[in-house]
Amino acid sequence: MNQIGASTWIWTSPFSDSDLPLIARVRALGFDVVEIAVEDPDAFSVERLRSAGEEAGVGFTVCGAMGPDRDLSHEDPEIRANAIAYVHRCVEIAAGLGAPHFVGPLYSAVGKTRMLEPSEREAQRKLAVESLKIAADHAAAHDVRLGIEPLNRFETDLVNTAEQALELVDRIGSGHVGVLLDTFHMNIDEKSIADAVKLAGDRLLQVHTCENDRGTPGTGHFPWGDLFDALKDIDFQGPLVIESFTPGIEEIAKAVSLWRPLDAPSDQLAERGAAFLRASLTPPIAA
């Protein structure tokens, strides 16, 4: 049975100890999992957060915020080292929360888009692979899996499709690295939602679910039937996490082109989205 999750970015940015009451609220809105978006690893206590989750009866997953100084494929070795240290810290946070995954566009900074020659792009990929091999070893030591997330072409120049993400995973060569697919990005860059899901297969760890405009699932033109049919075909058992954004987000607002409020207030978006996902996953009762 798939768990339904919600990203803290729906409500707050950056997540901190002052947001701990949100954990019980997310549970009350119908979610099984809270995805902690880690912009500042020092802004919250892992112990207090884990206790809040246990009290509310929810699990966790962890998502990264890859800004310009957290770039695993940057030419500057100091920036790569800073990014690796950040990923290691997030892996430790995930382990401390009992979260199975640390996910995101871990290969590069969000919003980094450049016209490069093929040889330059390959050099960028090699740096990403080199950095992610180090991160994967750390993840393995903490029994956490990394989820590589393709972003659309307007947010990254490196990994835009499931096929490209899987190529990167193959080059990293670790059983502790898989793929996260996001419906917003898939809607832009995949030829077929179903084919992308099936290509990921058993390496698909998690799915970020939001509408084609990043709003409430089920309110736009994203082909949800294709997604759910494909997830059933691969027997996907991972979490489906609604990732949307509060207008006050700081770390990646420009990178994700968040210029206006989305289609509903945060609680309403989350509650209606959760109901839609649960209804879509529930088999119809035979007549």
PDB file of C-alpha atoms in Angstrom:
ATOM      1  CA  MET A   1       0.000   0.000   0.000  1.00  0.00           C
ATOM      2  CA  ASN A   2       1.477   3.324  -1.048  1.00  0.00           C
ATOM      3  CA  GLN A   3       1.924   5.995   1.569  1.00  0.00           C
ATOM      4  CA  ILE A   4       0.799   9.553   0.835  1.00  0.00           C
ATOM      5  CA  GLY A   5       3.191  12.333   1.783  1.00  0.00           C
ATOM      6  CA  ALA A   6       3.437  16.114   1.823  1.00  0.00           C
ATOM      7  CA  SER A   7       6.478  18.356   1.486  1.00  0.00           C
ATOM      8  CA  THR A   8       7.088  20.982   4.153  1.00  0.00           C
ATOM      9  CA  TRP A   9       7.610  23.426   1.276  1.00  0.00           C
ATOM     10  CA  ILE A  10       3.811  23.561   0.903  1.00  0.00           C
ATOM     11  CA  TRP A  11       3.705  25.534   4.163  1.00  0.00           C
ATOM     12  CA  THR A  12       7.085  26.923   5.157  1.00  0.00           C
ATOM     13  CA  SER A  13      10.595  27.876   4.097  1.00  0.00           C
ATOM     14  CA  PRO A  14      13.062  27.227   5.566  1.00  0.00           C
ATOM     15  CA  PHE A  15      11.833  24.444   7.870  1.00  0.00           C
ATOM     16  CA  SER A  16      12.916  24.993  11.489  1.00  0.00           C
ATOM     17  CA  ASP A  17      12.101  23.984  15.061  1.00  0.00           C
ATOM     18  CA  SER A  18       9.362  26.630  15.091  1.00  0.00           C
ATOM     19  CA  ASP A  19       7.546  24.527  12.485  1.00  0.00           C
ATOM     20  CA  LEU A  20       7.354  21.348  14.593  1.00  0.00           C
ATOM     21  CA  PRO A  21       3.567  21.773  15.183  1.00  0.00           C
ATOM     22  CA  LEU A  22       3.197  21.333  11.413  1.00  0.00           C
ATOM     23  CA  ILE A  23       3.928  17.608  11.772  1.00  0.00           C
ATOM     24  CA  ALA A  24       0.689  16.870  13.629  1.00  0.00           C
ATOM     25  CA  ARG A  25      -1.207  19.186  11.290  1.00  0.00           C
ATOM     26  CA  VAL A  26       0.036  17.309   8.225  1.00  0.00           C
ATOM     27  CA  ARG A  27      -1.145  14.061   9.797  1.00  0.00           C
ATOM     28  CA  ALA A  28      -4.569  15.580  10.506  1.00  0.00           C
ATOM     29  CA  LEU A  29      -4.843  16.588   6.849  1.00  0.00           C
ATOM     30  CA  GLY A  30      -4.609  12.931   5.808  1.00  0.00           C
ATOM     31  CA  PHE A  31      -0.930  12.170   5.256  1.00  0.00           C
ATOM     32  CA  ASP A  32       1.246   9.231   6.276  1.00  0.00           C
ATOM     33  CA  VAL A  33       4.621  10.841   5.524  1.00  0.00           C
ATOM     34  CA  VAL A  34       6.152  14.296   5.895  1.00  0.00           C
ATOM     35  CA  GLU A  35       8.954  15.192   3.498  1.00  0.00           C
ATOM     36  CA  ILE A  36      11.376  17.512   5.268  1.00  0.00           C
ATOM     37  CA  ALA A  37      12.907  20.008   2.846  1.00  0.00           C
ATOM     38  CA  VAL A  38      16.319  20.770   4.335  1.00  0.00           C
ATOM     39  CA  GLU A  39      17.426  24.281   3.457  1.00  0.00           C
ATOM     40  CA  ASP A  40      19.333  24.863   6.708  1.00  0.00           C
ATOM     41  CA  PRO A  41      20.410  21.649   8.465  1.00  0.00           C
ATOM     42  CA  ASP A  42      21.084  23.613  11.661  1.00  0.00           C
ATOM     43  CA  ALA A  43      17.582  25.108  11.862  1.00  0.00           C
ATOM     44  CA  PHE A  44      15.945  22.122  13.560  1.00  0.00           C
ATOM     45  CA  SER A  45      16.635  19.335  16.020  1.00  0.00           C
ATOM     46  CA  VAL A  46      16.496  15.846  14.532  1.00  0.00           C
ATOM     47  CA  GLU A  47      15.617  14.400  17.934  1.00  0.00           C
ATOM     48  CA  ARG A  48      12.703  16.787  18.473  1.00  0.00           C
ATOM     49  CA  LEU A  49      11.482  16.271  14.937  1.00  0.00           C
ATOM     50  CA  ARG A  50      11.588  12.489  15.260  1.00  0.00           C
ATOM     51  CA  SER A  51       9.656  12.706  18.536  1.00  0.00           C
ATOM     52  CA  ALA A  52       7.029  14.900  16.847  1.00  0.00           C
ATOM     53  CA  GLY A  53       6.668  12.312  14.095  1.00  0.00           C
ATOM     54  CA  GLU A  54       6.321   9.442  16.540  1.00  0.00           C
ATOM     55  CA  GLU A  55       3.699  11.353  18.512  1.00  0.00           C
ATOM     56  CA  ALA A  56       1.727  12.209  15.380  1.00  0.00           C
ATOM     57  CA  GLY A  57       2.100   8.755  13.830  1.00  0.00           C
ATOM     58  CA  VAL A  58       3.819   9.830  10.624  1.00  0.00           C
ATOM     59  CA  GLY A  59       7.007   8.769   8.887  1.00  0.00           C
ATOM     60  CA  PHE A  60       9.567  10.917   7.104  1.00  0.00           C
ATOM     61  CA  THR A  61      11.498  11.325   3.923  1.00  0.00           C
ATOM     62  CA  VAL A  62      14.088  14.052   3.302  1.00  0.00           C
ATOM     63  CA  CYS A  63      14.568  16.346   0.301  1.00  0.00           C
ATOM     64  CA  GLY A  64      17.547  18.518  -0.580  1.00  0.00           C
ATOM     65  CA  ALA A  65      17.744  22.183  -1.574  1.00  0.00           C
ATOM     66  CA  MET A  66      20.595  22.394  -4.051  1.00  0.00           C
ATOM     67  CA  GLY A  67      21.636  26.044  -4.310  1.00  0.00           C
ATOM     68  CA  PRO A  68      24.657  27.601  -6.090  1.00  0.00           C
ATOM     69  CA  ASP A  69      27.042  26.701  -3.263  1.00  0.00           C
ATOM     70  CA  ARG A  70      25.747  23.117  -3.167  1.00  0.00           C
ATOM     71  CA  ASP A  71      26.687  21.918  -6.614  1.00  0.00           C
ATOM     72  CA  LEU A  72      28.093  18.401  -6.926  1.00  0.00           C
ATOM     73  CA  SER A  73      29.138  18.991 -10.546  1.00  0.00           C
ATOM     74  CA  HIS A  74      30.762  22.416 -10.127  1.00  0.00           C
ATOM     75  CA  GLU A  75      34.231  22.998 -11.542  1.00  0.00           C
ATOM     76  CA  ASP A  76      35.364  24.507  -8.231  1.00  0.00           C
ATOM     77  CA  PRO A  77      36.456  21.682  -5.883  1.00  0.00           C
ATOM     78  CA  GLU A  78      35.583  23.769  -2.801  1.00  0.00           C
ATOM     79  CA  ILE A  79      31.968  24.120  -3.963  1.00  0.00           C
ATOM     80  CA  ARG A  80      31.805  20.373  -4.671  1.00  0.00           C
ATOM     81  CA  ALA A  81      33.239  19.640  -1.234  1.00  0.00           C
ATOM     82  CA  ASN A  82      30.634  21.904   0.372  1.00  0.00           C
ATOM     83  CA  ALA A  83      27.885  20.121  -1.567  1.00  0.00           C
ATOM     84  CA  ILE A  84      29.165  16.697  -0.524  1.00  0.00           C
ATOM     85  CA  ALA A  85      29.272  17.815   3.113  1.00  0.00           C
ATOM     86  CA  TYR A  86      25.666  19.043   2.811  1.00  0.00           C
ATOM     87  CA  VAL A  87      24.492  15.759   1.261  1.00  0.00           C
ATOM     88  CA  HIS A  88      26.283  13.795   3.986  1.00  0.00           C
ATOM     89  CA  ARG A  89      24.558  15.913   6.624  1.00  0.00           C
ATOM     90  CA  CYS A  90      21.154  15.337   5.014  1.00  0.00           C
ATOM     91  CA  VAL A  91      21.809  11.584   4.852  1.00  0.00           C
ATOM     92  CA  GLU A  92      22.552  11.651   8.583  1.00  0.00           C
ATOM     93  CA  ILE A  93      19.351  13.619   9.192  1.00  0.00           C
ATOM     94  CA  ALA A  94      17.397  11.011   7.213  1.00  0.00           C
ATOM     95  CA  ALA A  95      18.984   8.196   9.215  1.00  0.00           C
ATOM     96  CA  GLY A  96      18.198  10.003  12.456  1.00  0.00           C
ATOM     97  CA  LEU A  97      14.546  10.356  11.435  1.00  0.00           C
ATOM     98  CA  GLY A  98      14.262   6.759  10.282  1.00  0.00           C
ATOM     99  CA  ALA A  99      13.655   8.035   6.739  1.00  0.00           C
ATOM    100  CA  PRO A 100      14.530   5.602   3.936  1.00  0.00           C
ATOM    101  CA  HIS A 101      15.409   8.219   1.304  1.00  0.00           C
ATOM    102  CA  PHE A 102      17.244  11.464   0.714  1.00  0.00           C
ATOM    103  CA  VAL A 103      16.034  12.823  -2.619  1.00  0.00           C
ATOM    104  CA  GLY A 104      16.356  15.716  -5.030  1.00  0.00           C
ATOM    105  CA  PRO A 105      18.354  16.967  -8.023  1.00  0.00           C
ATOM    106  CA  LEU A 106      21.546  15.982  -6.246  1.00  0.00           C
ATOM    107  CA  TYR A 107      23.786  16.257  -9.299  1.00  0.00           C
ATOM    108  CA  SER A 108      23.766  20.071  -9.697  1.00  0.00           C
ATOM    109  CA  ALA A 109      22.448  23.392  -8.449  1.00  0.00           C
ATOM    110  CA  VAL A 110      18.816  24.117  -9.313  1.00  0.00           C
ATOM    111  CA  GLY A 111      18.603  26.850 -11.922  1.00  0.00           C
ATOM    112  CA  LYS A 112      21.995  26.087 -13.488  1.00  0.00           C
ATOM    113  CA  THR A 113      21.396  26.137 -17.245  1.00  0.00           C
ATOM    114  CA  ARG A 114      24.213  26.702 -19.727  1.00  0.00           C
ATOM    115  CA  MET A 115      24.923  26.162 -23.387  1.00  0.00           C
ATOM    116  CA  LEU A 116      27.830  23.709 -23.389  1.00  0.00           C
ATOM    117  CA  GLU A 117      29.708  21.648 -25.926  1.00  0.00           C
ATOM    118  CA  PRO A 118      29.189  17.867 -25.597  1.00  0.00           C
ATOM    119  CA  SER A 119      32.669  17.474 -24.110  1.00  0.00           C
ATOM    120  CA  GLU A 120      31.929  20.165 -21.508  1.00  0.00           C
ATOM    121  CA  ARG A 121      28.613  18.543 -20.606  1.00  0.00           C
ATOM    122  CA  GLU A 122      30.360  15.189 -20.223  1.00  0.00           C
ATOM    123  CA  ALA A 123      32.934  16.792 -17.927  1.00  0.00           C
ATOM    124  CA  GLN A 124      30.048  18.095 -15.812  1.00  0.00           C
ATOM    125  CA  ARG A 125      28.501  14.620 -15.657  1.00  0.00           C
ATOM    126  CA  LYS A 126      31.837  13.076 -14.640  1.00  0.00           C
ATOM    127  CA  LEU A 127      32.137  15.497 -11.741  1.00  0.00           C
ATOM    128  CA  ALA A 128      28.578  14.699 -10.665  1.00  0.00           C
ATOM    129  CA  VAL A 129      29.272  10.956 -10.790  1.00  0.00           C
ATOM    130  CA  GLU A 130      32.534  11.346  -8.865  1.00  0.00           C
ATOM    131  CA  SER A 131      30.788  13.351  -6.129  1.00  0.00           C
ATOM    132  CA  LEU A 132      27.751  11.089  -5.971  1.00  0.00           C
ATOM    133  CA  LYS A 133      29.907   7.984  -5.575  1.00  0.00           C
ATOM    134  CA  ILE A 134      31.286   9.525  -2.390  1.00  0.00           C
ATOM    135  CA  ALA A 135      27.778  10.453  -1.261  1.00  0.00           C
ATOM    136  CA  ALA A 136      26.481   6.971  -2.076  1.00  0.00           C
ATOM    137  CA  ASP A 137      29.106   5.340   0.126  1.00  0.00           C
ATOM    138  CA  HIS A 138      28.026   7.577   3.003  1.00  0.00           C
ATOM    139  CA  ALA A 139      24.368   6.771   2.325  1.00  0.00           C
ATOM    140  CA  ALA A 140      25.114   3.047   2.314  1.00  0.00           C
ATOM    141  CA  ALA A 141      26.875   3.341   5.673  1.00  0.00           C
ATOM    142  CA  HIS A 142      23.685   4.895   7.103  1.00  0.00           C
ATOM    143  CA  ASP A 143      21.227   2.569   5.300  1.00  0.00           C
ATOM    144  CA  VAL A 144      19.691   5.478   3.362  1.00  0.00           C
ATOM    145  CA  ARG A 145      19.071   5.512  -0.384  1.00  0.00           C
ATOM    146  CA  LEU A 146      19.656   8.543  -2.583  1.00  0.00           C
ATOM    147  CA  GLY A 147      16.915   9.423  -5.087  1.00  0.00           C
ATOM    148  CA  ILE A 148      18.136  11.233  -8.215  1.00  0.00           C
ATOM    149  CA  GLU A 149      15.428  13.590  -9.501  1.00  0.00           C
ATOM    150  CA  PRO A 150      15.316  14.803 -13.120  1.00  0.00           C
ATOM    151  CA  LEU A 151      14.262  18.439 -13.447  1.00  0.00           C
ATOM    152  CA  ASN A 152      12.750  20.135 -16.455  1.00  0.00           C
ATOM    153  CA  ARG A 153      14.956  21.880 -19.021  1.00  0.00           C
ATOM    154  CA  PHE A 154      14.283  25.337 -17.546  1.00  0.00           C
ATOM    155  CA  GLU A 155      15.705  24.351 -14.142  1.00  0.00           C
ATOM    156  CA  THR A 156      18.749  22.256 -15.072  1.00  0.00           C
ATOM    157  CA  ASP A 157      20.884  21.509 -18.108  1.00  0.00           C
ATOM    158  CA  LEU A 158      22.093  18.138 -16.872  1.00  0.00           C
ATOM    159  CA  VAL A 159      19.318  15.597 -16.117  1.00  0.00           C
ATOM    160  CA  ASN A 160      15.859  16.201 -17.607  1.00  0.00           C
ATOM    161  CA  THR A 161      14.420  12.698 -18.137  1.00  0.00           C
ATOM    162  CA  ALA A 162      14.142   9.329 -16.448  1.00  0.00           C
ATOM    163  CA  GLU A 163      16.503   7.897 -19.049  1.00  0.00           C
ATOM    164  CA  GLN A 164      19.191  10.453 -18.203  1.00  0.00           C
ATOM    165  CA  ALA A 165      18.702   9.891 -14.473  1.00  0.00           C
ATOM    166  CA  LEU A 166      19.089   6.141 -14.883  1.00  0.00           C
ATOM    167  CA  GLU A 167      22.240   6.637 -16.946  1.00  0.00           C
ATOM    168  CA  LEU A 168      23.666   8.639 -14.047  1.00  0.00           C
ATOM    169  CA  VAL A 169      22.587   5.959 -11.564  1.00  0.00           C
ATOM    170  CA  ASP A 170      24.290   3.284 -13.667  1.00  0.00           C
ATOM    171  CA  ARG A 171      27.511   5.284 -13.728  1.00  0.00           C
ATOM    172  CA  ILE A 172      27.430   5.772  -9.958  1.00  0.00           C
ATOM    173  CA  GLY A 173      27.065   2.009  -9.617  1.00  0.00           C
ATOM    174  CA  SER A 174      25.613   1.791  -6.108  1.00  0.00           C
ATOM    175  CA  GLY A 175      22.604  -0.157  -4.896  1.00  0.00           C
ATOM    176  CA  HIS A 176      21.904   2.775  -2.573  1.00  0.00           C
ATOM    177  CA  VAL A 177      21.073   5.128  -5.439  1.00  0.00           C
ATOM    178  CA  GLY A 178      17.758   5.151  -7.285  1.00  0.00           C
ATOM    179  CA  VAL A 179      15.410   7.603  -8.984  1.00  0.00           C
ATOM    180  CA  LEU A 180      12.695  10.013  -7.950  1.00  0.00           C
ATOM    181  CA  LEU A 181      10.233  11.135 -10.634  1.00  0.00           C
ATOM    182  CA  ASP A 182       8.263  14.369 -10.353  1.00  0.00           C
ATOM    183  CA  THR A 183       4.993  14.838 -12.246  1.00  0.00           C
ATOM    184  CA  PHE A 184       5.592  18.546 -12.873  1.00  0.00           C
ATOM    185  CA  HIS A 185       8.937  17.946 -14.543  1.00  0.00           C
ATOM    186  CA  MET A 186       7.733  14.822 -16.365  1.00  0.00           C
ATOM    187  CA  ASN A 187       4.847  16.803 -17.847  1.00  0.00           C
ATOM    188  CA  ILE A 188       7.396  19.047 -19.589  1.00  0.00           C
ATOM    189  CA  ASP A 189      10.195  16.730 -20.671  1.00  0.00           C
ATOM    190  CA  GLU A 190       8.951  13.142 -20.965  1.00  0.00           C
ATOM    191  CA  LYS A 191       7.427  11.907 -24.226  1.00  0.00           C
ATOM    192  CA  SER A 192       5.372   9.377 -22.244  1.00  0.00           C
ATOM    193  CA  ILE A 193       4.629   9.430 -18.528  1.00  0.00           C
ATOM    194  CA  ALA A 194       3.972   5.690 -18.501  1.00  0.00           C
ATOM    195  CA  ASP A 195       7.147   4.814 -20.397  1.00  0.00           C
ATOM    196  CA  ALA A 196       9.256   6.900 -18.002  1.00  0.00           C
ATOM    197  CA  VAL A 197       7.791   5.131 -14.978  1.00  0.00           C
ATOM    198  CA  LYS A 198       8.250   1.705 -16.514  1.00  0.00           C
ATOM    199  CA  LEU A 199      11.823   2.525 -17.501  1.00  0.00           C
ATOM    200  CA  ALA A 200      12.616   3.416 -13.887  1.00  0.00           C
ATOM    201  CA  GLY A 201      11.012   0.169 -12.731  1.00  0.00           C
ATOM    202  CA  ASP A 202      12.299  -1.169  -9.434  1.00  0.00           C
ATOM    203  CA  ARG A 203      14.776   1.703  -9.168  1.00  0.00           C
ATOM    204  CA  LEU A 204      11.933   4.174  -8.639  1.00  0.00           C
ATOM    205  CA  LEU A 205      12.069   5.132  -4.956  1.00  0.00           C
ATOM    206  CA  GLN A 206       9.508   7.895  -4.739  1.00  0.00           C
ATOM    207  CA  VAL A 207       7.169  10.072  -6.818  1.00  0.00           C
ATOM    208  CA  HIS A 208       6.631  13.794  -6.342  1.00  0.00           C
ATOM    209  CA  THR A 209       3.038  14.570  -7.225  1.00  0.00           C
ATOM    210  CA  CYS A 210       1.682  17.972  -8.151  1.00  0.00           C
ATOM    211  CA  GLU A 211      -0.416  19.301 -11.000  1.00  0.00           C
ATOM    212  CA  ASN A 212       0.951  20.625 -14.289  1.00  0.00           C
ATOM    213  CA  ASP A 213       1.011  24.136 -12.734  1.00  0.00           C
ATOM    214  CA  ARG A 214       2.562  22.844  -9.458  1.00  0.00           C
ATOM    215  CA  GLY A 215      -0.865  23.117  -7.838  1.00  0.00           C
ATOM    216  CA  THR A 216      -3.389  20.675  -6.370  1.00  0.00           C
ATOM    217  CA  PRO A 217      -3.216  17.159  -7.872  1.00  0.00           C
ATOM    218  CA  GLY A 218      -6.294  16.411  -9.963  1.00  0.00           C
ATOM    219  CA  THR A 219      -7.161  19.995 -10.887  1.00  0.00           C
ATOM    220  CA  GLY A 220      -5.259  20.360 -14.164  1.00  0.00           C
ATOM    221  CA  HIS A 221      -4.366  18.425 -17.302  1.00  0.00           C
ATOM    222  CA  PHE A 222      -1.668  16.056 -16.038  1.00  0.00           C
ATOM    223  CA  PRO A 223      -2.507  12.475 -17.231  1.00  0.00           C
ATOM    224  CA  TRP A 224      -2.938  10.913 -13.801  1.00  0.00           C
ATOM    225  CA  GLY A 225      -4.497   7.743 -15.184  1.00  0.00           C
ATOM    226  CA  ASP A 226      -1.346   7.024 -17.185  1.00  0.00           C
ATOM    227  CA  LEU A 227       0.784   7.548 -14.073  1.00  0.00           C
ATOM    228  CA  PHE A 228      -1.262   5.309 -11.787  1.00  0.00           C
ATOM    229  CA  ASP A 229      -1.585   2.547 -14.383  1.00  0.00           C
ATOM    230  CA  ALA A 230       2.191   2.534 -14.892  1.00  0.00           C
ATOM    231  CA  LEU A 231       2.870   2.544 -11.138  1.00  0.00           C
ATOM    232  CA  LYS A 232       0.586  -0.464 -10.826  1.00  0.00           C
ATOM    233  CA  ASP A 233       2.399  -2.205 -13.697  1.00  0.00           C
ATOM    234  CA  ILE A 234       5.760  -1.928 -11.915  1.00  0.00           C
ATOM    235  CA  ASP A 235       4.202  -2.745  -8.511  1.00  0.00           C
ATOM    236  CA  PHE A 236       5.450   0.532  -7.063  1.00  0.00           C
ATOM    237  CA  GLN A 237       5.164   0.543  -3.277  1.00  0.00           C
ATOM    238  CA  GLY A 238       6.985   3.768  -2.455  1.00  0.00           C
ATOM    239  CA  PRO A 239       5.571   7.063  -1.186  1.00  0.00           C
ATOM    240  CA  LEU A 240       3.648   9.553  -3.325  1.00  0.00           C
ATOM    241  CA  VAL A 241       4.584  12.986  -1.993  1.00  0.00           C
ATOM    242  CA  ILE A 242       2.808  16.212  -2.905  1.00  0.00           C
ATOM    243  CA  GLU A 243       5.540  18.767  -3.535  1.00  0.00           C
ATOM    244  CA  SER A 244       4.260  22.270  -3.957  1.00  0.00           C
ATOM    245  CA  PHE A 245       5.569  25.585  -2.676  1.00  0.00           C
ATOM    246  CA  THR A 246       4.597  28.397  -0.346  1.00  0.00           C
ATOM    247  CA  PRO A 247       5.047  31.817  -2.002  1.00  0.00           C
ATOM    248  CA  GLY A 248       7.518  32.666   0.768  1.00  0.00           C
ATOM    249  CA  ILE A 249      10.101  30.084  -0.271  1.00  0.00           C
ATOM    250  CA  GLU A 250      13.603  31.568  -0.234  1.00  0.00           C
ATOM    251  CA  GLU A 251      16.233  29.054  -1.358  1.00  0.00           C
ATOM    252  CA  ILE A 252      14.890  28.134  -4.810  1.00  0.00           C
ATOM    253  CA  ALA A 253      11.992  30.525  -5.593  1.00  0.00           C
ATOM    254  CA  LYS A 254      13.757  32.109  -8.552  1.00  0.00           C
ATOM    255  CA  ALA A 255      15.088  28.781  -9.800  1.00  0.00           C
ATOM    256  CA  VAL A 256      11.598  27.210  -9.859  1.00  0.00           C
ATOM    257  CA  SER A 257      10.017  30.412 -11.264  1.00  0.00           C
ATOM    258  CA  LEU A 258       7.570  30.842  -8.399  1.00  0.00           C
ATOM    259  CA  TRP A 259       6.100  34.249  -9.220  1.00  0.00           C
ATOM    260  CA  ARG A 260       2.552  33.950  -7.885  1.00  0.00           C
ATOM    261  CA  PRO A 261       0.503  32.039  -5.298  1.00  0.00           C
ATOM    262  CA  LEU A 262      -0.689  28.622  -6.445  1.00  0.00           C
ATOM    263  CA  ASP A 263      -4.287  27.515  -6.910  1.00  0.00           C
ATOM    264  CA  ALA A 264      -5.294  27.138  -3.250  1.00  0.00           C
ATOM    265  CA  PRO A 265      -4.161  27.971   0.292  1.00  0.00           C
ATOM    266  CA  SER A 266      -1.634  25.483   1.662  1.00  0.00           C
ATOM    267  CA  ASP A 267      -3.961  23.400   3.859  1.00  0.00           C
ATOM    268  CA  GLN A 268      -6.615  23.216   1.154  1.00  0.00           C
ATOM    269  CA  LEU A 269      -4.104  22.218  -1.531  1.00  0.00           C
ATOM    270  CA  ALA A 270      -2.707  19.503   0.726  1.00  0.00           C
ATOM    271  CA  GLU A 271      -6.027  18.102   1.948  1.00  0.00           C
ATOM    272  CA  ARG A 272      -7.670  18.021  -1.484  1.00  0.00           C
ATOM    273  CA  GLY A 273      -4.503  16.598  -3.041  1.00  0.00           C
ATOM    274  CA  ALA A 274      -4.299  13.823  -0.467  1.00  0.00           C
ATOM    275  CA  ALA A 275      -7.955  12.916  -1.035  1.00  0.00           C
ATOM    276  CA  PHE A 276      -7.407  12.795  -4.798  1.00  0.00           C
ATOM    277  CA  LEU A 277      -4.349  10.551  -4.520  1.00  0.00           C
ATOM    278  CA  ARG A 278      -6.065   8.159  -2.109  1.00  0.00           C
ATOM    279  CA  ALA A 279      -9.135   7.909  -4.301  1.00  0.00           C
ATOM    280  CA  SER A 280      -6.947   7.249  -7.353  1.00  0.00           C
ATOM    281  CA  LEU A 281      -5.075   4.466  -5.576  1.00  0.00           C
ATOM    282  CA  THR A 282      -8.165   2.759  -4.153  1.00  0.00           C
ATOM    283  CA  PRO A 283      -9.418  -0.124  -6.310  1.00  0.00           C
ATOM    284  CA  PRO A 284     -13.084   0.227  -7.313  1.00  0.00           C
ATOM    285  CA  ILE A 285     -15.545  -1.932  -5.413  1.00  0.00           C
ATOM    286  CA  ALA A 286     -16.899  -4.727  -7.616  1.00  0.00           C
ATOM    287  CA  ALA A 287     -20.620  -4.512  -8.322  1.00  0.00           C
TER     288      ALA A 287
END
